[in-house]
Short mmCIF file of C-alpha atoms in Angstrom, two decimals:
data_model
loop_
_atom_site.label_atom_id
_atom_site.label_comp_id
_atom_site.label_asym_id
_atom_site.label_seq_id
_atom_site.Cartn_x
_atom_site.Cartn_y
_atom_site.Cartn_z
CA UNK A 8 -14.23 7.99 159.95
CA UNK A 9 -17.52 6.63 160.50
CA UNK A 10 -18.59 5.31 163.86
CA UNK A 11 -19.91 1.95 164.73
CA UNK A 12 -23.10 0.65 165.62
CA UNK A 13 -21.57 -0.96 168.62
CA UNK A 14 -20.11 2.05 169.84
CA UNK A 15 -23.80 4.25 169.89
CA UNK A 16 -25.26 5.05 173.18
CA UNK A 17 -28.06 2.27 173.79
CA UNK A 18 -29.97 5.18 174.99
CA UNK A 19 -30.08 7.03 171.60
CA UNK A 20 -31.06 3.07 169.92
CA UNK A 21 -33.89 2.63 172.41
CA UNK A 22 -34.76 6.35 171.46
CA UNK A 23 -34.75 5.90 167.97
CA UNK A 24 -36.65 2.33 168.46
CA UNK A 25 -39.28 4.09 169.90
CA UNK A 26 -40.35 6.58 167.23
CA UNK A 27 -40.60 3.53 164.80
CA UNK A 28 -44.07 1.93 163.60
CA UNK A 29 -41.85 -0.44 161.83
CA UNK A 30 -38.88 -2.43 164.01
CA UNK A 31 -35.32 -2.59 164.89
CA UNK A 32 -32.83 -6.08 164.47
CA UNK A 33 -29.37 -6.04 165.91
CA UNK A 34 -26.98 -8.56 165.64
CA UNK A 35 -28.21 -10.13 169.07
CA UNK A 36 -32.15 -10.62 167.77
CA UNK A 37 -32.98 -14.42 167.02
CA UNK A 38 -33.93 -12.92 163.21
CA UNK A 39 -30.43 -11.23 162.26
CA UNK A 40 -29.44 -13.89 160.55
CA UNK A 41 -32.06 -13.91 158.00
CA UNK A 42 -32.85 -10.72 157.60
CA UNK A 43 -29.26 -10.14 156.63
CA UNK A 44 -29.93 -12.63 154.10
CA UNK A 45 -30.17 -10.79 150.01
CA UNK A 46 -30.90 -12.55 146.43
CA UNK A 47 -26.85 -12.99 146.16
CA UNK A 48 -25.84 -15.82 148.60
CA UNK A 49 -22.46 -14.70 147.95
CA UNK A 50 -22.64 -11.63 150.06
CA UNK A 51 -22.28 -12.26 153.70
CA UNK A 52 -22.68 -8.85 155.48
CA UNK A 53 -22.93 -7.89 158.85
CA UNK A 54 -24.89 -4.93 159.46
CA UNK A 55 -24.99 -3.21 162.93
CA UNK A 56 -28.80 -2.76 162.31
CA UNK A 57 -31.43 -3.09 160.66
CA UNK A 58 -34.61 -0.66 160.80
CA UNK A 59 -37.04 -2.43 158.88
CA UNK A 60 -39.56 0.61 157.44
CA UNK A 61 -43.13 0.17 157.43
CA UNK A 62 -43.86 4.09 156.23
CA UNK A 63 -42.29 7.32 155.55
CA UNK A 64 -41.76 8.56 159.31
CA UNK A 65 -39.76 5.53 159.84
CA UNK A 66 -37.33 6.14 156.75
CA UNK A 67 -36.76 9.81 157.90
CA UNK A 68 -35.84 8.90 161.58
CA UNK A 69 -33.54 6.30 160.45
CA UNK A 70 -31.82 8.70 157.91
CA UNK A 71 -31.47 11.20 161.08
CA UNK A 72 -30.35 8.71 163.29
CA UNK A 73 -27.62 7.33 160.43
CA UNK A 74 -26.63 11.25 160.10
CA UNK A 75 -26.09 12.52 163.55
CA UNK A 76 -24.29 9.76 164.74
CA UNK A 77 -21.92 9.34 161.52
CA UNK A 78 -22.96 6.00 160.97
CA UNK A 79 -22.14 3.92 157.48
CA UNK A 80 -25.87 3.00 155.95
CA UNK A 81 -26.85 1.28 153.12
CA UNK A 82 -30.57 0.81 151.45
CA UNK A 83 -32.09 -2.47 150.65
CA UNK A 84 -35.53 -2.13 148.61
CA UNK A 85 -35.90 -6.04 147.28
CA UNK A 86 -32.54 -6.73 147.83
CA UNK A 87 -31.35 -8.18 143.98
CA UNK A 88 -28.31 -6.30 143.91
CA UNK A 89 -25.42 -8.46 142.08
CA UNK A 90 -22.83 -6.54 144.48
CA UNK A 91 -24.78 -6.81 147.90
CA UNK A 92 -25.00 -2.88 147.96
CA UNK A 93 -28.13 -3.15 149.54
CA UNK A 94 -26.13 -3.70 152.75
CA UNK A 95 -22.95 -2.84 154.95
CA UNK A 96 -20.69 -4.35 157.52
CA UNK A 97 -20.75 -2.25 160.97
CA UNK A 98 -23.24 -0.06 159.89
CA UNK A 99 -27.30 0.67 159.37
CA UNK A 100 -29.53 -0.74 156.88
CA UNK A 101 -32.53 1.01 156.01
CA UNK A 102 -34.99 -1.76 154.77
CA UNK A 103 -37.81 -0.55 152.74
CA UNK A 104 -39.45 -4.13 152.06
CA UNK A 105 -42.79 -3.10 154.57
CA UNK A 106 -43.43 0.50 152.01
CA UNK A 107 -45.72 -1.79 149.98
CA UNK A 108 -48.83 -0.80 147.85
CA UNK A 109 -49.53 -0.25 144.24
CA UNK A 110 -52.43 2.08 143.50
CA UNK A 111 -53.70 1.78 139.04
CA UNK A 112 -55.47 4.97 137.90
CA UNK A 113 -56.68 3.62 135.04
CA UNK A 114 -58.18 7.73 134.05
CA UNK A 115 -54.48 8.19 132.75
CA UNK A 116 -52.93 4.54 132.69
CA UNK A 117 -50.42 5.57 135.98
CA UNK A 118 -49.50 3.01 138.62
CA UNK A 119 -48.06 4.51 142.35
CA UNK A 120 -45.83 1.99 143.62
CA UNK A 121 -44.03 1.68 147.30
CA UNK A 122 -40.65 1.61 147.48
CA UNK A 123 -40.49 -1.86 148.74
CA UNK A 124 -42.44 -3.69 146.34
CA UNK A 125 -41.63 -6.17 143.63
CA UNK A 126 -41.83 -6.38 139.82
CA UNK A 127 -43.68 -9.11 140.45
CA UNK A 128 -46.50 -7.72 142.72
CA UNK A 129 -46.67 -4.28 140.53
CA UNK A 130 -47.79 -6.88 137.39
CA UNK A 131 -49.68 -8.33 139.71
CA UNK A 132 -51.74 -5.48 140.13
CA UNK A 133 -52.20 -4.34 136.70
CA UNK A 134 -52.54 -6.78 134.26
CA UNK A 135 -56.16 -6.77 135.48
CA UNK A 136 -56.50 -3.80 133.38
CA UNK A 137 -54.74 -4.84 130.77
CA UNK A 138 -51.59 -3.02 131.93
CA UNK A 139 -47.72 -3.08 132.34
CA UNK A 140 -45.09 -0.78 133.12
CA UNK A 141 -41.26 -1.86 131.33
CA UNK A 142 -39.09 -3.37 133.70
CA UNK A 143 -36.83 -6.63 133.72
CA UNK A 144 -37.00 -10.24 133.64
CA UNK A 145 -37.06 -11.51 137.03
CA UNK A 146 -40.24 -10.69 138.57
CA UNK A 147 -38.78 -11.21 142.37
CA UNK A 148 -36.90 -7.91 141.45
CA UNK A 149 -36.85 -4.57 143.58
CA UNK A 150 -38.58 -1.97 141.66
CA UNK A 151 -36.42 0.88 143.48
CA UNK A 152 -33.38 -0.64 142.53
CA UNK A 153 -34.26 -1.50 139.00
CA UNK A 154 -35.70 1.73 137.83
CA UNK A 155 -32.83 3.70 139.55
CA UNK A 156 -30.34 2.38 137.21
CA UNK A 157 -32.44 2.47 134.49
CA UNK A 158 -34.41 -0.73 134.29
CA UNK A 159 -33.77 -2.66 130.69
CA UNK A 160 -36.30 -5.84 129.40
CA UNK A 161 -38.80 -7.19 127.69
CA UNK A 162 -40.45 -4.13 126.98
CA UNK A 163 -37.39 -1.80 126.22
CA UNK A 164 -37.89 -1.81 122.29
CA UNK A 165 -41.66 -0.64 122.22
CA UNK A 166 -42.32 1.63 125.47
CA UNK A 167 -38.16 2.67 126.56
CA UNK A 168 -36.87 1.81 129.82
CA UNK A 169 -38.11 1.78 133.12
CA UNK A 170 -36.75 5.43 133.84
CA UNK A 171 -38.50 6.70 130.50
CA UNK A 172 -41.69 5.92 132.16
CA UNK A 173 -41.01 7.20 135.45
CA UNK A 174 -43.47 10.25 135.89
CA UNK A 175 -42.91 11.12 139.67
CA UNK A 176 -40.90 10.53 142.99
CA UNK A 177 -41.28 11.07 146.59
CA UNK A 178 -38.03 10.92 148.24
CA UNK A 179 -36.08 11.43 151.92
CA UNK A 180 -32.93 13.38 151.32
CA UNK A 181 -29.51 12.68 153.41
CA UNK A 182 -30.55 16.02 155.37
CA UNK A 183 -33.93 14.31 156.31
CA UNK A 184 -36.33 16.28 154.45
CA UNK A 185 -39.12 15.29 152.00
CA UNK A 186 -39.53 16.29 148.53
CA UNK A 187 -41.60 15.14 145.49
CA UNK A 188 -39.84 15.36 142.45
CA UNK A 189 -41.20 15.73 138.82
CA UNK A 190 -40.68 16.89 135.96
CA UNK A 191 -41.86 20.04 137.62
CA UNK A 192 -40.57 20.22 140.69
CA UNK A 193 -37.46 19.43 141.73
CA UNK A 194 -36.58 18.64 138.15
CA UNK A 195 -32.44 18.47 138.71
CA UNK A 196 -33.62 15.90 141.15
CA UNK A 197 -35.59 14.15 139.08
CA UNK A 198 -33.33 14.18 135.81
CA UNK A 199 -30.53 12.51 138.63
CA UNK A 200 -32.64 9.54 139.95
CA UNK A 201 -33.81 8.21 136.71
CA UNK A 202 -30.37 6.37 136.04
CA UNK A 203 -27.94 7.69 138.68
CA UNK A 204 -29.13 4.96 141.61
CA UNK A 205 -30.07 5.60 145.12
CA UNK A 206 -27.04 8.06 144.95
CA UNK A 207 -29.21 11.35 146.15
CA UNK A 208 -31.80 10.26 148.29
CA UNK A 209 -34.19 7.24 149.23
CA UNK A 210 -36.91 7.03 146.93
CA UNK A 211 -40.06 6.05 148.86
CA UNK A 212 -42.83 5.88 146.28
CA UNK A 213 -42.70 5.66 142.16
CA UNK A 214 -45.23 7.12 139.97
CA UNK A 215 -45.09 5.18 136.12
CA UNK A 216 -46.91 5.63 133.50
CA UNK A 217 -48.29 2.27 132.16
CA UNK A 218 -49.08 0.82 128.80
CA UNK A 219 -51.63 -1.36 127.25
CA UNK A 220 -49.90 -4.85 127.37
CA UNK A 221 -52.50 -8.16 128.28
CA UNK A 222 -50.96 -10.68 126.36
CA UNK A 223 -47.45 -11.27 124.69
CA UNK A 224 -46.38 -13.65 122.28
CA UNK A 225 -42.82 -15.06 123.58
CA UNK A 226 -40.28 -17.67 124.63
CA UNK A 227 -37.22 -18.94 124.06
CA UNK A 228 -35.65 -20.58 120.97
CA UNK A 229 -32.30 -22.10 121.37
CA UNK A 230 -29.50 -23.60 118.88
CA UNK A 231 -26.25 -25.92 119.27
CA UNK A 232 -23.87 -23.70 121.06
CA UNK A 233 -21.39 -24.78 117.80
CA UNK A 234 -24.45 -22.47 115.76
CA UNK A 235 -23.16 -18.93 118.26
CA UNK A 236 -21.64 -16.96 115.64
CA UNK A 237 -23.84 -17.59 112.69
CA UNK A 238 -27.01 -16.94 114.81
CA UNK A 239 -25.28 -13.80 116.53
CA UNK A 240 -24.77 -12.23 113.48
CA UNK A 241 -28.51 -13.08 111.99
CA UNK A 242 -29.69 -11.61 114.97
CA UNK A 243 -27.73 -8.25 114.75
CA UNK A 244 -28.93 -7.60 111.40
CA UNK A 245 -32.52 -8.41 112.54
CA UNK A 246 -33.20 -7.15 115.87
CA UNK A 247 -32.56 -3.79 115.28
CA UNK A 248 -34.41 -3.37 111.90
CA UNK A 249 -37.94 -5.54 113.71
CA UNK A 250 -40.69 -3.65 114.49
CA UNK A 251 -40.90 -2.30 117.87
CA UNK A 252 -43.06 -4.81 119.31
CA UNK A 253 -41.13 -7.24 119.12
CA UNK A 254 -37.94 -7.51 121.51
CA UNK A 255 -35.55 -10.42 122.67
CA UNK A 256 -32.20 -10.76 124.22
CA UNK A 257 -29.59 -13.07 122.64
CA UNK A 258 -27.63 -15.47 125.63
CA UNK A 259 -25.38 -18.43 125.86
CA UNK A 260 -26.75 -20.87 128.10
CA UNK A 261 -26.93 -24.08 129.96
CA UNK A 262 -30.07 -25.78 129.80
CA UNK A 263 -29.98 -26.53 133.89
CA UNK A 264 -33.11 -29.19 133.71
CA UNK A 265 -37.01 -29.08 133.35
CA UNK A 266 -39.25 -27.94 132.33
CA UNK A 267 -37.27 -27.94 128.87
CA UNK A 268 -36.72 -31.68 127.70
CA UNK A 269 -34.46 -34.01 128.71
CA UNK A 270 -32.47 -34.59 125.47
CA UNK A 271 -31.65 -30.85 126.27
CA UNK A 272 -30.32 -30.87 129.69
CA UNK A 273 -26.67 -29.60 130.97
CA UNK A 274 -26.22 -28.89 127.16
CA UNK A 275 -24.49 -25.38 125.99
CA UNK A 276 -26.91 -23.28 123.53
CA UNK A 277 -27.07 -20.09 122.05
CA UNK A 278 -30.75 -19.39 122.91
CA UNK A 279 -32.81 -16.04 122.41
CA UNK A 280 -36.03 -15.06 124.65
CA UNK A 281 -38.23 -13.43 122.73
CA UNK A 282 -41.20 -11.29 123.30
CA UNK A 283 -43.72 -9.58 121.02
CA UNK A 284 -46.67 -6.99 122.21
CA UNK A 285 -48.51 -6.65 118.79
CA UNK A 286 -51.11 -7.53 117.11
CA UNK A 287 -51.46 -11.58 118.05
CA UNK A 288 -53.53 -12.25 114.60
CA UNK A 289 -50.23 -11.39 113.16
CA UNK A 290 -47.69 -12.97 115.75
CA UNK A 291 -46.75 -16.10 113.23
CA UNK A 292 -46.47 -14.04 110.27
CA UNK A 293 -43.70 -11.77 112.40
CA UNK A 294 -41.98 -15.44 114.34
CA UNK A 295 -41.52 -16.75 110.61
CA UNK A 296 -38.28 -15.69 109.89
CA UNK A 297 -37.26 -16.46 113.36
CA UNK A 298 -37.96 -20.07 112.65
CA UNK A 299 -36.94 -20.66 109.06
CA UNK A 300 -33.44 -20.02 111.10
CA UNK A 301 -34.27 -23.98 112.48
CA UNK A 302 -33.82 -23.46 115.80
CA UNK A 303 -33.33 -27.18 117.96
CA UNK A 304 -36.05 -26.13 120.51
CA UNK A 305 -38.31 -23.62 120.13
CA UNK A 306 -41.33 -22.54 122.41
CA UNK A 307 -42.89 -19.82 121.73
CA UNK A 308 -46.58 -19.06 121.92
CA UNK A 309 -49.22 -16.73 123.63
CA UNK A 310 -49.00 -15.81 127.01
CA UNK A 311 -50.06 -13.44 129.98
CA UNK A 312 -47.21 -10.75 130.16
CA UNK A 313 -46.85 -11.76 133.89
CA UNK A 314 -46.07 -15.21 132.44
CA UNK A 315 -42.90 -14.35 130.81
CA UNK A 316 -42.14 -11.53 133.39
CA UNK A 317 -41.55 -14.86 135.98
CA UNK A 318 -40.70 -17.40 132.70
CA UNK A 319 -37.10 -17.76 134.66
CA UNK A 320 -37.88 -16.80 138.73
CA UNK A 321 -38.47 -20.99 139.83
CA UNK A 322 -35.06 -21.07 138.14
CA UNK A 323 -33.22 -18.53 139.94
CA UNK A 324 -34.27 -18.39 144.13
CA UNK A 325 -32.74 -16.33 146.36
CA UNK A 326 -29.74 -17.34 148.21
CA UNK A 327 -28.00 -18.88 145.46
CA UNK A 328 -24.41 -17.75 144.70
CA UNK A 329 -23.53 -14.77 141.79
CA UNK A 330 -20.57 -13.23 140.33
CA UNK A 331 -21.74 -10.90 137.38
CA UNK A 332 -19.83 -8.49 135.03
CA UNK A 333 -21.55 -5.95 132.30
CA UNK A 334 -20.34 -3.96 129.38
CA UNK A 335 -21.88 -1.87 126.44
CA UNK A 336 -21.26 -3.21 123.37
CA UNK A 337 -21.95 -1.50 119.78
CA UNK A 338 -21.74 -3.98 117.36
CA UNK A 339 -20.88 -7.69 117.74
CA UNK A 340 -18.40 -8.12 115.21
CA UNK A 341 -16.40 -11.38 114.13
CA UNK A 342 -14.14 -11.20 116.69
CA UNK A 343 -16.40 -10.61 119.48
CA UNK A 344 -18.45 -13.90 118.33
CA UNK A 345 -15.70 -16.12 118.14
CA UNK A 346 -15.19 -14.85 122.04
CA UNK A 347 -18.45 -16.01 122.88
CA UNK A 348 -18.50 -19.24 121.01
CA UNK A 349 -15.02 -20.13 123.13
CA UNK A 350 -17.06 -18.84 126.36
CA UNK A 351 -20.17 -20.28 125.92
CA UNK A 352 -18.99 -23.62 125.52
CA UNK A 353 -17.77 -23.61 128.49
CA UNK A 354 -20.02 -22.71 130.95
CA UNK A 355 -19.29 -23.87 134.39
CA UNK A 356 -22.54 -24.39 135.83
CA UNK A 357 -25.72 -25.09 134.79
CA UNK A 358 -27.22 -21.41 135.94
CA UNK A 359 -24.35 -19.71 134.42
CA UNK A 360 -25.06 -17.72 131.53
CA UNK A 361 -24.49 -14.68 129.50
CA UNK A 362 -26.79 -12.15 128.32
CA UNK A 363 -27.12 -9.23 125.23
CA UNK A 364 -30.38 -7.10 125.69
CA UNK A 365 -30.76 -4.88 122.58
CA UNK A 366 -30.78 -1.01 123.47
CA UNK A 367 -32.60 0.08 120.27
CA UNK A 368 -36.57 0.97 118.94
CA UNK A 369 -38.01 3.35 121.92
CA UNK A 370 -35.17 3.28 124.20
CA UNK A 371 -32.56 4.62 121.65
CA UNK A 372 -34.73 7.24 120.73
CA UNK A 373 -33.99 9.58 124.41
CA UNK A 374 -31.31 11.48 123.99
CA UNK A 375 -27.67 10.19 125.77
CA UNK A 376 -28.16 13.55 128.35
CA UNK A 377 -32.09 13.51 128.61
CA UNK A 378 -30.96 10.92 131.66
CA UNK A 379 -28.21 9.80 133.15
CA UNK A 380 -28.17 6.85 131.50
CA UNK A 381 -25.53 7.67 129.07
CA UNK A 382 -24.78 4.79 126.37
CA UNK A 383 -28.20 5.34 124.47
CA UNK A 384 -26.54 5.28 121.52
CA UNK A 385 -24.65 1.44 122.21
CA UNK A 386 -26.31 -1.32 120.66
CA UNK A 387 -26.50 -3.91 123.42
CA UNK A 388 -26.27 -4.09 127.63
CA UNK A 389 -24.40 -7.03 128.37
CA UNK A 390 -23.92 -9.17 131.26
CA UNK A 391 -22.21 -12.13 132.17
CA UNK A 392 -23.05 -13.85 135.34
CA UNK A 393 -21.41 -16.86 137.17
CA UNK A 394 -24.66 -18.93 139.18
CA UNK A 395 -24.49 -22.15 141.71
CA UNK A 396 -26.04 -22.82 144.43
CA UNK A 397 -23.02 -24.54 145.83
CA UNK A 398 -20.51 -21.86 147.77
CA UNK A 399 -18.01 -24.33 146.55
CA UNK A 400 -18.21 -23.30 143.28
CA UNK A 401 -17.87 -20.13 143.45
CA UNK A 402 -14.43 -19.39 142.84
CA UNK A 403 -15.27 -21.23 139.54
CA UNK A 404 -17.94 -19.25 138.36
CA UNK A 405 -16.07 -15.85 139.03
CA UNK A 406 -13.25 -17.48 137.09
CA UNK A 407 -15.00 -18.11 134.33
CA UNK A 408 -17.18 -14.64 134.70
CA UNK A 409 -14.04 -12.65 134.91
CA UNK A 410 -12.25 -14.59 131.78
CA UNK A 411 -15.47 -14.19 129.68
CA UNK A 412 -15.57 -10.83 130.41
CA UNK A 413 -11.53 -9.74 129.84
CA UNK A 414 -12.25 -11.48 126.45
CA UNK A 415 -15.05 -9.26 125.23
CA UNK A 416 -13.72 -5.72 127.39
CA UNK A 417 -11.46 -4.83 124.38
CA UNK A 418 -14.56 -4.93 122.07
CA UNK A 419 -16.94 -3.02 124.21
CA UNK A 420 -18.11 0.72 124.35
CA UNK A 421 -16.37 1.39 127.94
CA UNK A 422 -18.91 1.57 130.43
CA UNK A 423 -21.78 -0.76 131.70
CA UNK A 424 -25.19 -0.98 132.37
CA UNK A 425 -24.88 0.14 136.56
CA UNK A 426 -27.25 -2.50 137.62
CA UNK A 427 -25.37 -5.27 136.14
CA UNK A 428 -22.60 -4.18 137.81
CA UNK A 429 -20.83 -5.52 141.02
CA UNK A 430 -18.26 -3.41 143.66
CA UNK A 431 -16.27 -2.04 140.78
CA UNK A 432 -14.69 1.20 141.93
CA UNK A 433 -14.94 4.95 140.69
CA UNK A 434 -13.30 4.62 137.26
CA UNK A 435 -15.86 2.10 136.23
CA UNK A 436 -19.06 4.06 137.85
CA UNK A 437 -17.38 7.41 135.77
CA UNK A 438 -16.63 4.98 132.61
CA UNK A 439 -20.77 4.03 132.76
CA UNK A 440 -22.06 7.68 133.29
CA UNK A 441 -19.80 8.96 130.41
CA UNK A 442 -20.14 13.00 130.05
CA UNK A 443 -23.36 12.66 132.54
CA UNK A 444 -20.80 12.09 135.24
CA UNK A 445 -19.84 15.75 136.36
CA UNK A 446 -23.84 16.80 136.27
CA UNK A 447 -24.43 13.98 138.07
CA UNK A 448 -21.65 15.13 141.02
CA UNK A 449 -22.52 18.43 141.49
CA UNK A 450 -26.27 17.41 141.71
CA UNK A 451 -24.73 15.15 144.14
CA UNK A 452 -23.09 18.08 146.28
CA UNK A 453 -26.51 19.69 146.81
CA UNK A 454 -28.73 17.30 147.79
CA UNK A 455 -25.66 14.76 149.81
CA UNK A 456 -22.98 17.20 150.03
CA UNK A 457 -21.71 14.50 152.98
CA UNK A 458 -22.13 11.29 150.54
CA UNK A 459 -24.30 9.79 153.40
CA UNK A 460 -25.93 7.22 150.36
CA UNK A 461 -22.51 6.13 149.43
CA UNK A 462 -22.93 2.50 149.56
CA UNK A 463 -24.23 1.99 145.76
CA UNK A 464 -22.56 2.73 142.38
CA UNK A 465 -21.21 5.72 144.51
CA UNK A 466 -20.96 9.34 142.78
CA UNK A 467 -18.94 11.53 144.62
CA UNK A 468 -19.70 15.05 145.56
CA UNK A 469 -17.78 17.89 143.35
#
């Protein structure tokens, strides 16, 4: 049984506050509320702490301080996690948001990130040069917690996911120490982190490689909900056979309000965001057959990759309220269509959505035990997710969430993408690492023998 904040010696707090650079909030400070605060307004946590990092030293005296006085602790990098995992009630959050810096070598195309920052500010910092390292589709989102569970977007098709183009770690393991891992040192480590979350240590500083994408060629293209199944299966057939440069994910959607036109708004659609890195001379040739499928609204064009990296952030600001499921899915067959046309028309909430990101071109080509990240071989990670900013909706949106997602279960491959995933419990977190699972556990028994990082899509020690 874990103790309390509450219950520690003040003594050993103060002791601990003063071998900080960064600082301390309790429950008492002016600030707890809103530092307490994560992307999800749905989770409403009550830490006993916060230490709020500002550099290595700080993140190994907190994980001391968590460890010799048997406290609960969680780890918040940007905080975007669907299931509030970046945080726990009674116990100590280590918040990484002050390890900030991204450092471009542009001799060998690698970026060295903090384990604080942002998708955002890592584009930020290299488009410059004409670079980007794969990650999602929300630029406001953690890049520790992303690439962790494997990080799946825009970029999936033509460069693999985030974890494929992880090249390094440093890290602070549950017994305090500091390692770097690679894939030559520490290299069971290493093989662990790049899919199986903050499960074995806290990562304090990513090393990617990057890739030569400036511009992009992108946007979204939507068509009468009533249109789902006919466009679903077009895009099956076609998504998978494209060239790797060009990627999109397939959704049912709401259109919630500008920018996109009025005749469009609090309409359903089947809509697909598209996003093409090749050669721009040839961009219309490769959108034709997109458009001779007539969608009702198309806008597509040339862009900045940062520009479609934050195409949806004004949409989605923190605090508003989430309820997401995820599954695998290998095919989406007849029945599974007719599921979402029933779903997607209707959608409770204008922000509510659901989304099919293709796992195929570079990222299907690792094998399933290369990484954790075990359903290489599954055609699409899907997500449904209930949105509002009204906490009186919420019990609508998970409704509807949970409904959409019992519908579709009995066509899926078993598991789910981990960062799509909410509290779920250890037959879903074994279902999602497949045969990776038992590696993955006794990896966990060395480095956390005393699951210390247990508050995340926990793997338990063998």
């Amino acid at each position: 049984m874990e103790n309390l904040i509450k219950d520690i010696d003040s003594s050993l707090v103060e002791n601990l506050t003063s071998q900080l650079r960064g600082k301390v909030v309790k429950p008492s400070d002016k600030d707890y509320d809103e530092t307490r605060k994560v992307f999800n307004g749905m989770i409403d946590k009550h830490p006993g702490m916060f230490v709020l990092c500002r550099d290595v030293a700080d993140v190994i005296a907190a994980v001391n301080f968590a460890r010799e006085n048997d406290l609960i602790v969680a780890i918040r990098g940007g905080g975007h996690n669907g299931g509030g995992l970046g945080l726990c009630d009674d116990g100590l959050v280590i918040d990484l948001s002050g390890i900030k810096f991204v450092r471009v070598d542009t001799s060998n195309n690698t970026v060295r990130v903090g384990g604080g920052n942002l998708w955002g500010e890592v584009d930020h910092a290299t488009h410059p040069f004409g670079l980007a390292v794969p990650a999602g589709i929300i630029s406001t989102t953690g890049v520790g917690g992303l690439t962790l569970g494997g990080g799946v977007g825009y970029l999936s098709r033509k460069y693999g996911l985030t974890i494929d183009n992880l090249l390094e770690a440093d890290m602070v393991l549950a017994d305090g120490s500091f390692v770097t891992v690679s894939a030559e040192q520490n290299k069971d480590l290493f093989w662990a982190i790049r899919g199986g979350g903050g499960n074995f240590g806290i990562v304090t500083s990513f090393k990617f490689q990057a890739h030569p994408v400036k511009t992009v060629f992108g946007g979204p293209t939507l068509w009468p909900i009533e249109k789902t199944e006919e466009i679903m299966d077009w895009y099956h057939k076609f998504i998978h056979k494209a060239e790797d440069d060009l990627n999109g994910f397939i959704a049912t959607l709401v259109i919630p309000g500008p920018p996109f036109p009025e005749n469009l708004h609090n309409k359903q659609f089947c809509g697909i965001v598209w996003c093409y890195t090749g050669d721009m001379n040839k961009a219309k040739e490769v959108f034709k057959p997109i458009l001779e499928m007539n969608p009702i609204f198309d806008h597509v064009g040339e862009m900045p990759y940062p520009a479609i990296q934050t195409l949806f952030d004004g949409l989605f600001p923190p605090g508003l309220q989430w309820y997401w499921r995820a599954d695998f899915f290998d095919e989406l067959g007849p029945e599974l269509r007719k599921q979402h046309l029933a779903f997607g028309s209707t959608i409770p909430t204008p922000l509510s959505q659901m989304h099919l990101y293709p796992i195929s071109g570079a990222a299907s080509r690792v094998g399933p035990e290369e990484t954790p990240w075990a359903y290489r071989d599954a055609k699409y990670a899907g997500v449904i997710v209930g949105v509002d900013p009204d906490p009186a909706n919420s019990d609508k949106i998970t409704h509807w969430c949970k409904d959409y997602w019992k519908a579709l279960h009995p066509y899926s491959a078993g598991g789910a993408y981990s960062n799509f995933m909410m509290d779920e419990g250890q037959e879903r977190v074994q279902a999602s690492y497949k045969h990776n699972y038992e590696r993955l556990s006794q990896i966990k028994k060395k480095y956390d023998p005393n699951n210390l990082f247990k508050i995340n899509q926990n793997i338990l020690p063998k």
